[in-house]
Coordinates of C-alpha atoms in Angstrom, one line a residue:
Chain A
X5 CA 0.1 0.1 0.0
X6 CA 1.6 3.3 -1.0
X7 CA -0.1 5.2 1.9
X8 CA 1.7 4.8 5.3
X9 CA 0.9 5.8 8.7
X10 CA 3.8 7.2 10.8
X11 CA 2.4 6.0 13.9
X12 CA 5.7 4.6 15.2
X13 CA 7.6 7.8 14.7
X14 CA 4.9 10.0 16.1
X15 CA 4.6 7.7 19.5
X16 CA 8.3 7.7 19.8
X17 CA 8.5 11.5 19.5
X18 CA 6.0 11.9 22.1
X19 CA 7.1 9.0 24.4
X20 CA 3.6 7.5 24.2
X21 CA 2.8 3.8 24.1
X22 CA 0.4 2.1 21.7
X23 CA -1.8 1.1 24.7
X24 CA -1.9 4.7 26.0
X25 CA -2.9 6.0 22.6
X26 CA -5.7 3.3 22.6
X27 CA -6.9 4.5 25.9
X28 CA -6.9 8.1 24.9
X29 CA -8.6 7.5 21.3
X30 CA -10.9 4.8 22.3
X31 CA -9.4 2.9 19.3
X32 CA -8.7 -0.6 20.0
X33 CA -4.9 -1.6 20.4
X34 CA -5.6 -4.3 17.8
X35 CA -6.9 -1.8 15.3
X36 CA -4.1 0.5 16.1
X37 CA -1.6 -2.4 15.5
X38 CA -3.3 -2.9 12.1
X39 CA -2.8 0.6 11.3
X40 CA 0.8 0.5 12.5
X41 CA 1.7 -2.5 10.5
X42 CA 0.3 -0.9 7.2
X43 CA -2.5 -3.6 6.7
X44 CA -5.2 -1.2 7.2
X45 CA -7.2 -0.5 3.9
X46 CA -9.1 2.3 5.0
X47 CA -9.1 5.1 7.7
X48 CA -12.2 6.8 9.1
X49 CA -12.3 10.6 9.5
X50 CA -13.5 10.0 13.2
X51 CA -10.2 7.6 13.7
X52 CA -7.9 10.4 12.1
X53 CA -9.5 13.0 14.1
X54 CA -9.0 11.2 17.4
X55 CA -5.3 10.5 16.5
X56 CA -4.5 13.8 15.3
X57 CA -6.2 15.3 18.6
X58 CA -4.3 12.9 20.9
X59 CA -1.1 13.2 18.9
X60 CA -1.4 17.1 18.5
X61 CA -0.7 16.9 15.0
X62 CA -2.2 17.4 11.4
X63 CA -3.4 14.5 9.2
X64 CA -0.4 15.4 6.9
X65 CA 2.0 14.5 9.6
X66 CA 0.6 11.0 10.1
X67 CA 0.1 10.0 6.5
X68 CA 3.0 9.7 3.9
X69 CA 2.5 8.6 0.2
X70 CA 5.3 6.4 -1.1
X71 CA 5.0 5.3 -4.6
X72 CA 4.9 1.5 -4.8
X73 CA 2.7 -1.3 -5.7
X74 CA -1.0 -1.1 -4.7
X75 CA -2.2 -3.6 -2.1
X76 CA -3.5 -7.0 -3.4
X77 CA -7.4 -7.3 -3.9
X78 CA -9.1 -8.9 -0.8
X79 CA -11.3 -11.4 -2.8
X80 CA -8.6 -14.1 -2.8
X81 CA -11.1 -16.4 -1.1
Chain B
X5 CA -40.2 -12.4 13.0
X6 CA -36.6 -12.6 14.5
X7 CA -33.7 -13.6 12.3
X8 CA -31.6 -15.2 15.0
X9 CA -32.3 -16.8 18.4
X10 CA -35.1 -19.0 19.8
X11 CA -38.3 -19.0 17.8
X12 CA -36.7 -17.4 14.7
X13 CA -36.8 -18.7 11.1
X14 CA -33.1 -19.7 11.4
X15 CA -33.7 -21.7 14.7
X16 CA -36.5 -23.5 12.8
X17 CA -34.4 -24.2 9.8
X18 CA -31.6 -25.5 11.8
X19 CA -33.9 -28.0 13.5
X20 CA -35.2 -29.2 10.2
X21 CA -31.4 -29.4 8.8
X22 CA -30.3 -31.3 12.0
X23 CA -33.4 -33.7 11.7
X24 CA -33.0 -34.4 8.1
X25 CA -29.0 -35.0 8.6
X26 CA -29.5 -37.4 11.2
X27 CA -32.3 -39.2 9.3
X28 CA -30.2 -39.3 6.3
X29 CA -27.3 -40.6 8.3
X30 CA -29.2 -43.4 9.8
X31 CA -30.8 -44.2 6.3
X32 CA -27.2 -44.1 4.8
X33 CA -26.0 -46.7 7.5
X34 CA -29.1 -48.9 6.8
X35 CA -28.4 -48.8 3.1
X36 CA -24.6 -49.6 3.5
X37 CA -25.7 -52.5 5.7
X38 CA -28.2 -53.7 3.1
X39 CA -25.6 -53.6 0.5
X40 CA -23.1 -55.5 2.5
X41 CA -25.9 -58.2 3.3
X42 CA -26.7 -58.3 -0.4
X43 CA -23.0 -59.0 -1.4
X44 CA -22.7 -61.4 1.3
X45 CA -25.7 -63.3 0.1
X46 CA -24.5 -63.0 -3.6
X47 CA -21.2 -64.5 -2.6
X48 CA -22.7 -67.4 -0.7
X49 CA -26.3 -68.0 -1.8
X50 CA -26.8 -70.9 0.6
X51 CA -27.2 -68.2 3.4
X52 CA -30.5 -67.5 1.7
X53 CA -32.0 -70.9 2.4
X54 CA -33.7 -69.7 5.6
X55 CA -34.5 -66.3 4.1
X56 CA -37.5 -65.7 1.8
X57 CA -37.3 -63.1 -0.7
X58 CA -40.0 -62.1 -3.2
X59 CA -40.0 -62.9 -6.1
X60 CA -38.6 -66.2 -5.0
X61 CA -35.4 -67.5 -6.4
X62 CA -34.5 -64.6 -8.4
X63 CA -32.0 -62.8 -6.0
X64 CA -28.9 -64.7 -6.9
X65 CA -29.1 -63.7 -10.5
X66 CA -30.1 -60.1 -9.8
X67 CA -27.7 -59.8 -7.0
X68 CA -25.3 -57.4 -8.9
X69 CA -28.3 -55.3 -9.8
X70 CA -29.5 -55.1 -6.3
X71 CA -26.0 -54.3 -4.9
X72 CA -25.3 -51.7 -7.6
X73 CA -29.0 -50.2 -7.0
X74 CA -28.1 -50.0 -3.2
X75 CA -24.7 -48.5 -3.8
X76 CA -26.4 -46.0 -6.1
X77 CA -28.8 -45.1 -3.2
X78 CA -26.1 -44.9 -1.0
X79 CA -24.0 -42.6 -3.0
X80 CA -27.0 -40.3 -3.5
X81 CA -27.7 -40.2 0.3
X82 CA -23.9 -39.6 0.8
X83 CA -24.2 -36.6 -1.6
X84 CA -27.3 -35.2 0.1
X85 CA -25.3 -35.6 3.4
X86 CA -22.6 -33.6 2.1
X87 CA -25.1 -30.9 1.0
X88 CA -26.9 -31.1 4.4
X89 CA -23.4 -31.0 6.3
X90 CA -22.5 -27.8 4.4
X91 CA -25.7 -26.1 5.0
X92 CA -25.3 -26.9 8.7
X93 CA -21.7 -25.5 8.9
X94 CA -23.2 -22.3 7.1
X95 CA -25.8 -22.1 9.9
X96 CA -23.2 -22.3 12.6
X97 CA -21.7 -19.1 11.2
X98 CA -25.0 -17.6 10.7
X99 CA -25.9 -18.2 14.4
X100 CA -22.6 -17.0 15.4
X101 CA -23.5 -13.6 13.6
X102 CA -20.9 -14.0 10.9
X103 CA -22.6 -15.4 7.7
X104 CA -20.1 -13.9 5.4
X105 CA -17.3 -16.0 6.7
X106 CA -14.9 -16.8 3.7
X107 CA -15.5 -20.5 4.4
X108 CA -18.9 -20.1 3.5
X109 CA -18.2 -19.5 -0.2
X110 CA -16.4 -22.8 -0.6
X111 CA -19.3 -24.5 1.2
X112 CA -21.9 -22.9 -1.3
X113 CA -19.7 -24.1 -4.2
X114 CA -19.5 -27.4 -2.6
X115 CA -23.4 -27.4 -2.4
X116 CA -23.7 -26.3 -6.0
X117 CA -21.2 -29.0 -7.3
X118 CA -22.9 -31.7 -5.2
X119 CA -26.3 -30.7 -6.7
X120 CA -24.9 -30.9 -10.2
X121 CA -23.1 -34.2 -9.5
X122 CA -26.5 -35.8 -8.1
X123 CA -28.3 -34.7 -11.2
X124 CA -25.7 -36.1 -13.5
X125 CA -25.5 -39.4 -11.4
X126 CA -29.2 -39.6 -11.9
X127 CA -28.6 -39.5 -15.9
X128 CA -26.0 -42.1 -15.4
X129 CA -28.3 -44.3 -13.6
X130 CA -31.0 -43.8 -16.1
X131 CA -28.4 -44.6 -19.0
X132 CA -27.3 -47.8 -17.0
X133 CA -30.8 -49.0 -16.2
X134 CA -32.0 -48.5 -19.7
X135 CA -29.3 -50.9 -20.6
X136 CA -30.5 -53.7 -18.2
X137 CA -32.9 -56.6 -19.6
X138 CA -34.8 -56.6 -16.3
X139 CA -35.9 -53.0 -16.3
X140 CA -38.8 -52.5 -18.4
X141 CA -40.0 -49.2 -17.9
X142 CA -37.5 -46.3 -18.0
X143 CA -38.4 -42.7 -18.3
X144 CA -35.8 -40.5 -18.8
X145 CA -36.2 -36.9 -17.6
X146 CA -34.2 -33.7 -17.9
X147 CA -34.9 -31.7 -14.8
X148 CA -34.5 -28.0 -15.5
X149 CA -35.3 -27.3 -11.8
X150 CA -32.4 -29.1 -10.7
X151 CA -30.0 -27.0 -13.1
X152 CA -31.7 -23.9 -12.1
X153 CA -30.9 -24.7 -8.4
X154 CA -27.4 -25.4 -9.3
X155 CA -27.3 -21.8 -11.1
X156 CA -28.9 -20.2 -8.2
X157 CA -26.5 -21.8 -5.5
X158 CA -23.4 -20.6 -7.5
X159 CA -24.9 -17.3 -7.8
X160 CA -25.4 -17.2 -4.1
X161 CA -21.8 -18.4 -3.8
X162 CA -20.6 -15.3 -5.8
X163 CA -22.7 -13.0 -3.6
X164 CA -21.2 -14.5 -0.4
X165 CA -17.7 -14.1 -2.1
X166 CA -18.4 -10.4 -2.3
X167 CA -19.8 -10.4 1.1
X168 CA -16.7 -12.1 2.4
X169 CA -14.5 -9.3 0.7
X170 CA -16.7 -6.5 2.2
X171 CA -16.4 -8.1 5.5
X172 CA -12.5 -8.1 5.3
X173 CA -12.6 -4.6 4.1
X174 CA -14.5 -3.7 6.8
X175 CA -12.3 -5.3 9.4
X176 CA -9.4 -3.5 7.8
X177 CA -11.0 -0.1 8.1
X178 CA -10.0 1.5 11.2

């Protein structure tokens, strides 16, 4: 996926753990881990807003575009 | 009417499926035992001395046909059992509130394939029985309804495939 979320760097800069961020935003640690690993396919405005609020940043600080191959389709059932 | 839980349509359907599955299982065991007994009698006809079968005395000659018939019935029942088993497993996911589980796509395809196989098996049985001298009246019939059911099941499998994809997408939407 060419869109990457710089959650690791943001947490490190603020010396905040994933669990603490989960507590503050109300997003589960499992979902934050999915975001961090780059497996996520979409990000809700409500989640982005909560992350920006708690990390004190702009959406552009969190999201980075890196040219690369698109994620494979999900219908490989 | 409720979709899930006690008194719902799905709980009624689950009950029907369970009863049909168990009845078929018992029937299949019965047919297998009968086929085994027929095989035993055909190998050793002297075992039949104390057993009276109508029409009298015709069993040893017709034993291969009887055995083949019982095996065909057993095969048919096994096919229906596979279909019911797949439907029961689909129902387990439904009652768990996860009907668009990716495994259900494969299960529905299996149901479609089994329905097609059963229909083809019917044609094979018809072709073989038309060949036999004992069978006087054979009425070949092409069931459009059966093939329509196969089509419906495969269409449903595709719908479930899209449902499973959407479910996965929802899982990965944070």
